[in-house]
Tab-separated table of C-alpha atoms in Angstrom:
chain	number	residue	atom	x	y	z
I	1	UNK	CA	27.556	-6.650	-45.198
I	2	UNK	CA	30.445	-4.687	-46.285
I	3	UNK	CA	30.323	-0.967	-47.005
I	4	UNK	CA	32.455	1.451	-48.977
I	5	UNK	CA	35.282	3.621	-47.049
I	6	UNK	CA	34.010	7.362	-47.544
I	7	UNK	CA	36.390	9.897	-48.465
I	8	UNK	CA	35.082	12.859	-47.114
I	9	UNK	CA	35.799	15.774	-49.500
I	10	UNK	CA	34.008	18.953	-47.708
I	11	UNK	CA	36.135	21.998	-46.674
I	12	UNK	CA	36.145	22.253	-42.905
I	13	UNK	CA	34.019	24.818	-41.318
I	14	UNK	CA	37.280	26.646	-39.544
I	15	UNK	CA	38.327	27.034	-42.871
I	16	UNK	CA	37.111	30.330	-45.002
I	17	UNK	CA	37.051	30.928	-48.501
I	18	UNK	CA	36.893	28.621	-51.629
I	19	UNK	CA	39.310	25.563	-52.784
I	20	UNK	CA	42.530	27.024	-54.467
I	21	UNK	CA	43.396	25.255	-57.718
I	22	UNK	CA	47.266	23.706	-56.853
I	23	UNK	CA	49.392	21.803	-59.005
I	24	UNK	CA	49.944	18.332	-57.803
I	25	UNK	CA	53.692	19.094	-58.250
I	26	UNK	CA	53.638	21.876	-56.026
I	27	UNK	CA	51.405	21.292	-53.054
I	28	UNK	CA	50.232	24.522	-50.916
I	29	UNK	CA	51.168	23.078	-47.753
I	30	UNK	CA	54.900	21.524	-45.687
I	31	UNK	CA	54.677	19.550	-43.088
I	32	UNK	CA	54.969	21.592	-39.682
I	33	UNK	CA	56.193	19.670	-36.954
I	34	UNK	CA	57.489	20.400	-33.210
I	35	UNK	CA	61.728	19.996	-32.298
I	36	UNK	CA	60.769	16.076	-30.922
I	37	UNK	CA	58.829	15.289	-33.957
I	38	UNK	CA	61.347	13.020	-35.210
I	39	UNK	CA	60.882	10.948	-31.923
I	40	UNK	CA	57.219	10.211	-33.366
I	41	UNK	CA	55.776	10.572	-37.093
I	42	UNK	CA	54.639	7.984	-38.817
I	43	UNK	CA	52.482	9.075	-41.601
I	44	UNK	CA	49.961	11.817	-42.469
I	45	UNK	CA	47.422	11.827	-39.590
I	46	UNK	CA	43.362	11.854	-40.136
I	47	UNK	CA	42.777	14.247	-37.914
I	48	UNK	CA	45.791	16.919	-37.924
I	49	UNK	CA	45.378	19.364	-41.111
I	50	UNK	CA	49.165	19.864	-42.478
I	51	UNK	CA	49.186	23.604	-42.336
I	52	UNK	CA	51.546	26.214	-44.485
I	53	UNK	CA	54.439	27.813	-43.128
I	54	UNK	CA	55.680	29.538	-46.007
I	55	UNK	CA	54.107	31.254	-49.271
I	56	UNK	CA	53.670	28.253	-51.607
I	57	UNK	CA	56.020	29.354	-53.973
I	58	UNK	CA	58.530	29.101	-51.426
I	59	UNK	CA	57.559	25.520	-50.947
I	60	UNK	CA	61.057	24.078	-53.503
I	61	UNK	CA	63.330	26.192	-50.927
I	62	UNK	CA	64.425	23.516	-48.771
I	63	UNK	CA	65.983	24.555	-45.318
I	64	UNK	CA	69.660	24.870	-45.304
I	65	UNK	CA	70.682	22.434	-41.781
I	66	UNK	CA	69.425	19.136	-43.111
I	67	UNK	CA	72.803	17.458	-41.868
I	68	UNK	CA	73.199	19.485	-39.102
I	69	UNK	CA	70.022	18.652	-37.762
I	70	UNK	CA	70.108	15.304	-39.192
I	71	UNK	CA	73.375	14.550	-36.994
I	72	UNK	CA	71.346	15.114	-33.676
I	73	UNK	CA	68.020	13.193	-34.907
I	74	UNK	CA	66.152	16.466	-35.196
I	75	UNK	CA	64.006	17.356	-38.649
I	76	UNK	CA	65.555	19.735	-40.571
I	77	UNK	CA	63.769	23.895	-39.729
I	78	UNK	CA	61.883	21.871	-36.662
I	79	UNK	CA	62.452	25.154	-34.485
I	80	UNK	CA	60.798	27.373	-36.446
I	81	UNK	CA	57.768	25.239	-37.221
I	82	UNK	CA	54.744	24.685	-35.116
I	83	UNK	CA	52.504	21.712	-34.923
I	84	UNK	CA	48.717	22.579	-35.465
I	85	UNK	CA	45.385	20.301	-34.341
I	86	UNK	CA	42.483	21.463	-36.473
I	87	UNK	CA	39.031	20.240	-35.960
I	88	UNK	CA	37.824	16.946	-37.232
I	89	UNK	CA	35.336	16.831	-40.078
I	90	UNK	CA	34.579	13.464	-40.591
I	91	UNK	CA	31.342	11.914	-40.041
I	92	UNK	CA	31.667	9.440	-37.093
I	93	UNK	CA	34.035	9.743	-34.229
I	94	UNK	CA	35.387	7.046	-32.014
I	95	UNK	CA	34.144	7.576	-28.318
I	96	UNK	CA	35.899	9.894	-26.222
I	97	UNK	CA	38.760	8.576	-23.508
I	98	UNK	CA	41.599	10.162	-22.196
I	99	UNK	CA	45.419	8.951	-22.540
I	100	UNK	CA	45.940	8.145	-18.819
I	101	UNK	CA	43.818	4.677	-19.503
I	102	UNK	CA	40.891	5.460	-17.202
I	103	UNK	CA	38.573	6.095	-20.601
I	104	UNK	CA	38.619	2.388	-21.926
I	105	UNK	CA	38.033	-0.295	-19.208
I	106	UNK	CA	40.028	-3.321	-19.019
I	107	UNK	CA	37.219	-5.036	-21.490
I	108	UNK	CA	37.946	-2.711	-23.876
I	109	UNK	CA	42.096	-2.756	-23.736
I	110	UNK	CA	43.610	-4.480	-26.807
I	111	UNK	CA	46.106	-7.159	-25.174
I	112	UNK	CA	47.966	-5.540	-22.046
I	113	UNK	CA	51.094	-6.634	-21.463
I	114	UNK	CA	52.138	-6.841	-24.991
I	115	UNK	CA	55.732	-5.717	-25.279
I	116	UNK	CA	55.478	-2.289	-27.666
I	117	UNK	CA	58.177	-2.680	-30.639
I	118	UNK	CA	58.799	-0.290	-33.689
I	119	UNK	CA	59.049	-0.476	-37.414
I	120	UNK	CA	60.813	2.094	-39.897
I	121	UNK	CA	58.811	3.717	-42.218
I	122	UNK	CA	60.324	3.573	-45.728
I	123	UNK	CA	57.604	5.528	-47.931
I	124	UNK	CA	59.063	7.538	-50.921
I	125	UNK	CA	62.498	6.830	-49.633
I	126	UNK	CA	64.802	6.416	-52.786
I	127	UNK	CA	64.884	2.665	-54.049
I	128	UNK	CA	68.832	2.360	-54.165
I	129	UNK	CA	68.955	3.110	-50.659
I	130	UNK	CA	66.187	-0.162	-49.587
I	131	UNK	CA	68.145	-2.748	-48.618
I	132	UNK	CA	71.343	-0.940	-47.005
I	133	UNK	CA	68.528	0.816	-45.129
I	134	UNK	CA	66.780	-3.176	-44.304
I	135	UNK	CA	70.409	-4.098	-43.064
I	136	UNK	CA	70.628	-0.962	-40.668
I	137	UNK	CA	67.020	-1.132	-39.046
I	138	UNK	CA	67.719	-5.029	-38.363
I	139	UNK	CA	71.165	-3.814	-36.960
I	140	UNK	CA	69.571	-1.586	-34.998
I	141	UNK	CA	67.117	-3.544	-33.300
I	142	UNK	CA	63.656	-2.576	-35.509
I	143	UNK	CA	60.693	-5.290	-35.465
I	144	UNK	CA	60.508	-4.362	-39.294
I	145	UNK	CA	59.959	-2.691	-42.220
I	146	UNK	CA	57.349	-0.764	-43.641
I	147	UNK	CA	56.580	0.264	-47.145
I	148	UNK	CA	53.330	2.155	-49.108
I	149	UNK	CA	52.234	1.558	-52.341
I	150	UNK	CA	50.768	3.640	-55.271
I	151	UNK	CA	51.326	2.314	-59.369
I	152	UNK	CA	52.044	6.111	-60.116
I	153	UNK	CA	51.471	9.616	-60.106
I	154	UNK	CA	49.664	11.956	-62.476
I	155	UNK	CA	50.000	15.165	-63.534
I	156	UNK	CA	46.930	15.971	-63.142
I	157	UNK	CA	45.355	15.295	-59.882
I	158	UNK	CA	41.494	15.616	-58.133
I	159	UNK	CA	42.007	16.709	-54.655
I	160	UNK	CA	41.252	13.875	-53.079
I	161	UNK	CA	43.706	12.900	-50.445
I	162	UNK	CA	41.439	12.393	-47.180
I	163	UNK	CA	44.379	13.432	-44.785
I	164	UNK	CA	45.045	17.374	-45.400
I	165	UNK	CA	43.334	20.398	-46.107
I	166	UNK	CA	44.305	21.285	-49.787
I	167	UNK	CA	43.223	17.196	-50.895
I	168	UNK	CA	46.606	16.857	-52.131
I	169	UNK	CA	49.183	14.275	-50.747
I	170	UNK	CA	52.719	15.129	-49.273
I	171	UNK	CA	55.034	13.369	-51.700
I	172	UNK	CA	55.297	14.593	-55.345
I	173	UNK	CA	55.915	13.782	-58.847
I	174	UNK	CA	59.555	13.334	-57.491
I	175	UNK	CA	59.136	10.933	-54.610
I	176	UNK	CA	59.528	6.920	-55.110
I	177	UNK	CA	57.256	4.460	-55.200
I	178	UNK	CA	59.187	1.245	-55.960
I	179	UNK	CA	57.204	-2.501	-56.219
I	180	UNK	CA	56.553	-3.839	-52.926
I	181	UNK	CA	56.716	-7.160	-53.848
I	182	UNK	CA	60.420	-6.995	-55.657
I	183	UNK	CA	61.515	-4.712	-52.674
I	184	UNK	CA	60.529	-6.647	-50.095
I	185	UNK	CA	62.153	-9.957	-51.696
I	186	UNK	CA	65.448	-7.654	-52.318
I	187	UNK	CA	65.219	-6.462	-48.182
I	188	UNK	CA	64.250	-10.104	-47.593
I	189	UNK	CA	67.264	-11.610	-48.723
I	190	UNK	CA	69.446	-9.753	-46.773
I	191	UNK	CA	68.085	-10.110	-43.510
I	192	UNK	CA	67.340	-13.152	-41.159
I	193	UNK	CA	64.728	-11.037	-38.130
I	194	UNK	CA	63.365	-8.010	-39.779
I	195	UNK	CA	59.486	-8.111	-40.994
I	196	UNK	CA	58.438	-6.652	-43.776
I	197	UNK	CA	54.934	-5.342	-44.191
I	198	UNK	CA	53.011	-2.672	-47.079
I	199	UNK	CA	51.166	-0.006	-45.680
I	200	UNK	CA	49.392	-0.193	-47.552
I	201	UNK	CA	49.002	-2.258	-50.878
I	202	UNK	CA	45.986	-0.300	-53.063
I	203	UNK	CA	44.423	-4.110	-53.181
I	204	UNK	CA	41.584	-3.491	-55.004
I	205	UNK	CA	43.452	-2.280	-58.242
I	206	UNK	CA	44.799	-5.499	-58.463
I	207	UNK	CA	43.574	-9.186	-59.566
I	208	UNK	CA	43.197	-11.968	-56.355
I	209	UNK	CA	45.019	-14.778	-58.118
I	210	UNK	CA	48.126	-12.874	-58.879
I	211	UNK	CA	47.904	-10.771	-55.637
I	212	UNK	CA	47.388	-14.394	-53.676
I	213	UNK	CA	49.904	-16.083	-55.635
I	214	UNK	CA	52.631	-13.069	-55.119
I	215	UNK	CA	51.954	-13.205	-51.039
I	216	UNK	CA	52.547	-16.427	-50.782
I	217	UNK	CA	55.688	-16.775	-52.682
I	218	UNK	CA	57.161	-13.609	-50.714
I	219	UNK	CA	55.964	-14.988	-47.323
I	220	UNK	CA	58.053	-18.184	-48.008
I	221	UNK	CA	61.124	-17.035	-49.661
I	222	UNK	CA	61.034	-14.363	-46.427
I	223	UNK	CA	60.755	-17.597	-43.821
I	224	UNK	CA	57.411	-16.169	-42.863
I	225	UNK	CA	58.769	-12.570	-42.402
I	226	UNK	CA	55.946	-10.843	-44.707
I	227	UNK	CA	52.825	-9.137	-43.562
I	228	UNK	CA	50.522	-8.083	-46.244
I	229	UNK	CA	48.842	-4.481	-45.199
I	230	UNK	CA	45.621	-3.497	-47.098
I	231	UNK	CA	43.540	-0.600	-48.051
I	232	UNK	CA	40.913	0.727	-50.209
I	233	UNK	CA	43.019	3.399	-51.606
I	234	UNK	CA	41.987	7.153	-52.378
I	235	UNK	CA	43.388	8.220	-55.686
I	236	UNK	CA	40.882	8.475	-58.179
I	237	UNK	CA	43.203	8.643	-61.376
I	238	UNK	CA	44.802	5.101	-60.502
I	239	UNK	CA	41.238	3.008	-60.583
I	240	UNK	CA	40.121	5.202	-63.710
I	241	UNK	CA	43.722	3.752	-65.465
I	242	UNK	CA	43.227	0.152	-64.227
I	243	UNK	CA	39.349	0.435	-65.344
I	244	UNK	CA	38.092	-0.496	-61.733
I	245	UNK	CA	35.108	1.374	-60.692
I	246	UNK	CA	36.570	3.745	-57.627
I	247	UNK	CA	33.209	3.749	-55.963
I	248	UNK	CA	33.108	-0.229	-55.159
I	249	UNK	CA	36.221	-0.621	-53.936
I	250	UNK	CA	35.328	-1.755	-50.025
I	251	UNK	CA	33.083	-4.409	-51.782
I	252	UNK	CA	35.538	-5.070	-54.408
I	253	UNK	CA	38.760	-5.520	-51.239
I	254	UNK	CA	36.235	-7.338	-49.192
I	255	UNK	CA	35.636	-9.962	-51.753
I	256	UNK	CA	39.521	-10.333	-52.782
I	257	UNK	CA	40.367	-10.839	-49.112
I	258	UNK	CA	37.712	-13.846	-49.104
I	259	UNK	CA	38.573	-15.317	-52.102
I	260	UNK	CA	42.665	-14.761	-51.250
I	261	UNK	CA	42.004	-16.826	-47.983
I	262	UNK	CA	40.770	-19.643	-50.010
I	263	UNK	CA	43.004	-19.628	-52.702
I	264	UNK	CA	45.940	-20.148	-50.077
I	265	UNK	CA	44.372	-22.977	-48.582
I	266	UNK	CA	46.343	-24.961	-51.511
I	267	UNK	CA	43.200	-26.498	-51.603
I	268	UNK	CA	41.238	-26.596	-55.049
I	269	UNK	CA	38.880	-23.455	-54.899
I	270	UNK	CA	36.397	-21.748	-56.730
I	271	UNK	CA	34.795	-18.193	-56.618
I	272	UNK	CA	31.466	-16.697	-57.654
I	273	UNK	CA	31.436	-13.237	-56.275
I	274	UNK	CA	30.088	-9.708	-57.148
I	275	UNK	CA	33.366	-8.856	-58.634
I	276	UNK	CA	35.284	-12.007	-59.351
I	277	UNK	CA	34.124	-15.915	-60.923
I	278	UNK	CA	35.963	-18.712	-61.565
I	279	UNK	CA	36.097	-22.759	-61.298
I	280	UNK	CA	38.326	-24.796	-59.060
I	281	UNK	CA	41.517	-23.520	-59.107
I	282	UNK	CA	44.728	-24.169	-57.129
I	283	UNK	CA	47.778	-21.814	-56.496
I	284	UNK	CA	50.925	-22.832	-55.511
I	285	UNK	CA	53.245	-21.954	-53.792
I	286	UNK	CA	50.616	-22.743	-50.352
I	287	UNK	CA	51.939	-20.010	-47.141
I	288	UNK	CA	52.520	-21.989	-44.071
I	289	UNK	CA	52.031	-20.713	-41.356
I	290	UNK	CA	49.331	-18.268	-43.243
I	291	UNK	CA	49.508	-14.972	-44.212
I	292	UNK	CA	48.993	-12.159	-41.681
I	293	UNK	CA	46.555	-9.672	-43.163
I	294	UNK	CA	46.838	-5.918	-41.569
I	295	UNK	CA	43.909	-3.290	-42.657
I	296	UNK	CA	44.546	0.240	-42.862
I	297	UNK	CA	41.998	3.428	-42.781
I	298	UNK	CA	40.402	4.777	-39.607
I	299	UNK	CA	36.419	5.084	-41.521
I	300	UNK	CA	34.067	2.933	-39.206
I	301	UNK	CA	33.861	0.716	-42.005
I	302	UNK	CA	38.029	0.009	-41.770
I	303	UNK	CA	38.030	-0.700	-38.490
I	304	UNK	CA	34.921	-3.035	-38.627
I	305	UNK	CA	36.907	-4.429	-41.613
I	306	UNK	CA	40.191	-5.028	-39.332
I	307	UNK	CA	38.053	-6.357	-36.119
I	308	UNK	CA	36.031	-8.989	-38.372
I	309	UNK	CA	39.057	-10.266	-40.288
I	310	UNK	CA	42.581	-8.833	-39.715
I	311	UNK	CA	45.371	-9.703	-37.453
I	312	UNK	CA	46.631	-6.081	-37.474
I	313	UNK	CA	46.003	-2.814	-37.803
I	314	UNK	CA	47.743	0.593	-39.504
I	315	UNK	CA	47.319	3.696	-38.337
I	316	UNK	CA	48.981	6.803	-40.349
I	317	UNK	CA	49.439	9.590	-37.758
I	318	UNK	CA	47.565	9.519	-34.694
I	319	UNK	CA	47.669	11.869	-32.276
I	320	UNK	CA	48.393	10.976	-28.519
I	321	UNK	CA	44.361	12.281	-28.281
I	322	UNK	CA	42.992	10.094	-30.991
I	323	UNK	CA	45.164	6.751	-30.411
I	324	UNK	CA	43.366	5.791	-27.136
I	325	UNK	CA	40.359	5.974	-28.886
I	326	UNK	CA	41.030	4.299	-31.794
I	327	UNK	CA	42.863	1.336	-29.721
I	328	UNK	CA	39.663	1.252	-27.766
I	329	UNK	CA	37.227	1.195	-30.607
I	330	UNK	CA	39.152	-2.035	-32.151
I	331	UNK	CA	39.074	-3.177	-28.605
I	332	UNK	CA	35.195	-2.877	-28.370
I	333	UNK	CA	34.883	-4.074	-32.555
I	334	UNK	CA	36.434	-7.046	-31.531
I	335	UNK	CA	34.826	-8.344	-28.611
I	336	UNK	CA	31.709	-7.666	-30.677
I	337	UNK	CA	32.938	-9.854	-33.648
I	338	UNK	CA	33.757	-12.791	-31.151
I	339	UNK	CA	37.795	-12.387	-31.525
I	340	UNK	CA	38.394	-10.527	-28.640
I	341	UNK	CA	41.075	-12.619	-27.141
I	342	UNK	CA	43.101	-13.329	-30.818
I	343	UNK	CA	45.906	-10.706	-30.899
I	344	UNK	CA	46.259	-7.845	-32.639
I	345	UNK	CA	49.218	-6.426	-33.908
I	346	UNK	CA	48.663	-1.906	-33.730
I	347	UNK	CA	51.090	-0.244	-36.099
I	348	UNK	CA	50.487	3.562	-35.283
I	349	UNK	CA	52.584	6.321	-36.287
I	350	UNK	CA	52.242	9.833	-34.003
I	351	UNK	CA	52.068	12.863	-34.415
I	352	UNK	CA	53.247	15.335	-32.236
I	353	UNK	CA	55.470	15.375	-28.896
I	354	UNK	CA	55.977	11.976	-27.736
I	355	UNK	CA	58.330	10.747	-25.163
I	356	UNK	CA	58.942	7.315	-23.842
I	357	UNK	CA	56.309	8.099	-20.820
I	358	UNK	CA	53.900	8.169	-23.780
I	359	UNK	CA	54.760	5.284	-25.925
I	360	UNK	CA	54.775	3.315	-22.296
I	361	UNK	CA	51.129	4.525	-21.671
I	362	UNK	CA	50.073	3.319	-25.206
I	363	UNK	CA	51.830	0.198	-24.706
I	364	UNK	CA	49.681	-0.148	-21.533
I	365	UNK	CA	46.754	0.301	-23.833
I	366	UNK	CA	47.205	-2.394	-26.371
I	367	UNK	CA	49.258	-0.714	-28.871
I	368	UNK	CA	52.075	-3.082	-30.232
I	369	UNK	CA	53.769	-1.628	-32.988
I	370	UNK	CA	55.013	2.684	-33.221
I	371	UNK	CA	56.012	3.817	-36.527
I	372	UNK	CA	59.276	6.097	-37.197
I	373	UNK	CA	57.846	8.737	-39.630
I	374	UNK	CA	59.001	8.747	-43.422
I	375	UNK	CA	62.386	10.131	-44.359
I	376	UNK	CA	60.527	12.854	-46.120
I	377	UNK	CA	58.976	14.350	-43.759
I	378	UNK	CA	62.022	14.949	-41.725
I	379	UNK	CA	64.311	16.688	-44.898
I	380	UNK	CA	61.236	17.632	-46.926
I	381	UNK	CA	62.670	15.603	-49.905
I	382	UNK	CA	65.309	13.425	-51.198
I	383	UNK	CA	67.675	12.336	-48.393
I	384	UNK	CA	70.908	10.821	-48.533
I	385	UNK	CA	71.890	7.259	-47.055
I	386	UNK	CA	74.057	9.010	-44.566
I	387	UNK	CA	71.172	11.244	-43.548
I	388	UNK	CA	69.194	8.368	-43.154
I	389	UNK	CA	70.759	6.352	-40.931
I	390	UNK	CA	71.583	9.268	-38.599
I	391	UNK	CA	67.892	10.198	-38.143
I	392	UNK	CA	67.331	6.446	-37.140
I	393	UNK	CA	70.060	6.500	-34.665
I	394	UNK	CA	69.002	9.068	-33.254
I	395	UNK	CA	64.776	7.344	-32.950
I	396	UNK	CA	66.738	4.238	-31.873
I	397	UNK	CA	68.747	6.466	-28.497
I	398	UNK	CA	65.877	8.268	-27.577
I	399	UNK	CA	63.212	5.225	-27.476
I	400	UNK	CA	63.217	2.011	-29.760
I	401	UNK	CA	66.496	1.003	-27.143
I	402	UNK	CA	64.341	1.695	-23.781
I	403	UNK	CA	61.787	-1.481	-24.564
């Protein structure tokens, strides 16, 4: 029995006062981040609270060193700004284990020995730029590619982003959000190694045929290169558009992952679901070998989700406190749900600090997969090409070139 993934709305208790109305186009926070943080981010973390460092209205003021700081691999102002861990405020916490690896026993490690590789982040980065910037990660030695997904943003927004204090999210009405499925067929074609995965597709805004049918065509034209990375989604205003109730939606992804697996079996099959009914159907093209699913979300009820039926997991932001515990949690979820020995592939982007000591300790730990934060974060906006490729240089001296 599936249940829904919570969004937990409530104002943390270290935080006084009442909810500020903000604009959706101006958000009341910027990222803060420490000098390494470029070495690390992935995407917005569950448990960190993204924390002001300027009045708000100073938020369009971009600092001035973007290139300079771009040419060393350093985010742009990442001097001045400090990284802040706020208390958690969700309602169940994974059990408690330190980074060193003497929390989770060896039952409870997620696949030692697994070599750790790393994938570039691509969220909001400007759709022009996708497949020079495909060419350059394969060139540089990234396992792949990885995108996010939203059908649009509105001008008027509910707070309801789950991973920062104000409820809004980080990108704005300016940031991109091309197709996955054309971009990845466009980064596809012009490379031979690099994976591409979405983390992740909103997949219960969307139908199963079509979303079965698109998979598998990507997955072959890409030579078995595609990874298709789920979640519930959190943005209110896109279900209420689509006309899909926003309060089934774990039920509603639960039952589209069942009835995708069938459909690819290019076998005839038929549905009868909560959600979905039809007769015998077949789509064509049929994946072979099948198509990885990866689950994102770090609710219980995700990570249940990802140890009953996934083959990886997403992760946006961890901490180096909260990753061991997470990676043990999937450990323990899986042994539970009889698939303790399958692999599973860890995509986790950090927050934070982190040198190659602590990407080796992870590694150690199960984790398979680190996650180069979003251009964004790094120049607080638009970025060139140029910029671009320097800030993944410099990821790709400092670590992706020592495993």
């Amino acid at each position: 029995m599936s249940g829904e993934d919570p969004i937990d709305r409530r104002r943390p208790a270290w935080e006084s006062g009442p909810p500020r109305a903000v604009s959706p186009d101006r958000p009341s926070w910027s990222v803060v981040r420490e000098s390494r943080l470029s070495d690390s981010w992935g995407q917005h973390g569950k448990d960190l609270r993204l924390v002001r460092h300027r009045r708000t209205d100073d938020f369009g003021t971009r600092d001035r060193d973007h290139e300079s700081r771009a040419l060393s691999g350093l985010p742009a102002g990442a001097a001045e700004r400090t990284l802040v861990k706020r208390p958690a405020h969700r309602r169940e916490e994974a059990p408690q284990a330190p980074l060193n690896g003497s929390g989770p026993g060896p039952a409870q490690r997620l696949h030692e020995g697994v070599r750790m590789k790393f994938w570039q982040s691509i969220s909001w980065a400007e759709t022009d730029q996708l497949v020079d910037l495909a060419r350059f990660a394969e060139e540089l030695g990234f396992e792949g590619i990885i995108g996010s997904d939203h059908a649009f943003y509105p001008k008027e927004m509910a707070p309801g982003y789950p991973y920062s204090d104000t409820g809004y999210p980080p990108q704005t009405a300016e940031s991109e959000y091309p197709d996955m499925w054309t971009s990845c067929a466009a980064m596809a074609a012009v490379t031979s190694r690099l994976r591409l995965v979405c983390g992740v597709y909103v997949l219960p805004l969307r139908h199963p045929v079509e979303v079965a049918k698109q998979a598998a065509t990507l997955a072959i034209l890409s030579q078995g290169r595609f990874a298709l990375g789920v979640g519930t989604g959190w943005m209110k205003e896109e279900f209420d558009l689509y006309g899909v109730d926003f309060a089934s939606r774990g039920r509603r992804m639960d039952e589209m992952v069942e009835a995708m697996q069938g459909l690819w079996t290019g076998q005839f099959y038929e549905h009868h679901g909560e959600f979905f009914d039809w007769d015998p159907i077949v789509v064509s093209p049929t994946p072979s070998p099948p198509i990885p699913l990866y689950f994102g979300g770090a609710a219980p009820v995700a990570l249940r989700r990802t140890a009953r039926v996934g083959e990886g997991w997403i992760g946006v932001g961890n901490t180096l406190e909260d990753a061991p515990l997470v990676l043990g949690e999937l450990a323990r979820l899986r042994a539970e749900a009889g698939r303790g020995d399958e692999p599973l592939d860890t995509l986790v982007g950090l927050y934070g600090d982190v040198g190659l000591d602590d990407y080796r300790r992870l590694e150690d730990l199960g984790m398979t997969g680190g996650i180069h934060l979003p251009f964004w974060f790094a120049f607080d906006g638009p970025s060139s090409l140029g910029q671009k490729k320097r800030l993944m240089e410099g990821f790709a001296e400092r670590v992706l070139r020592h495993f």
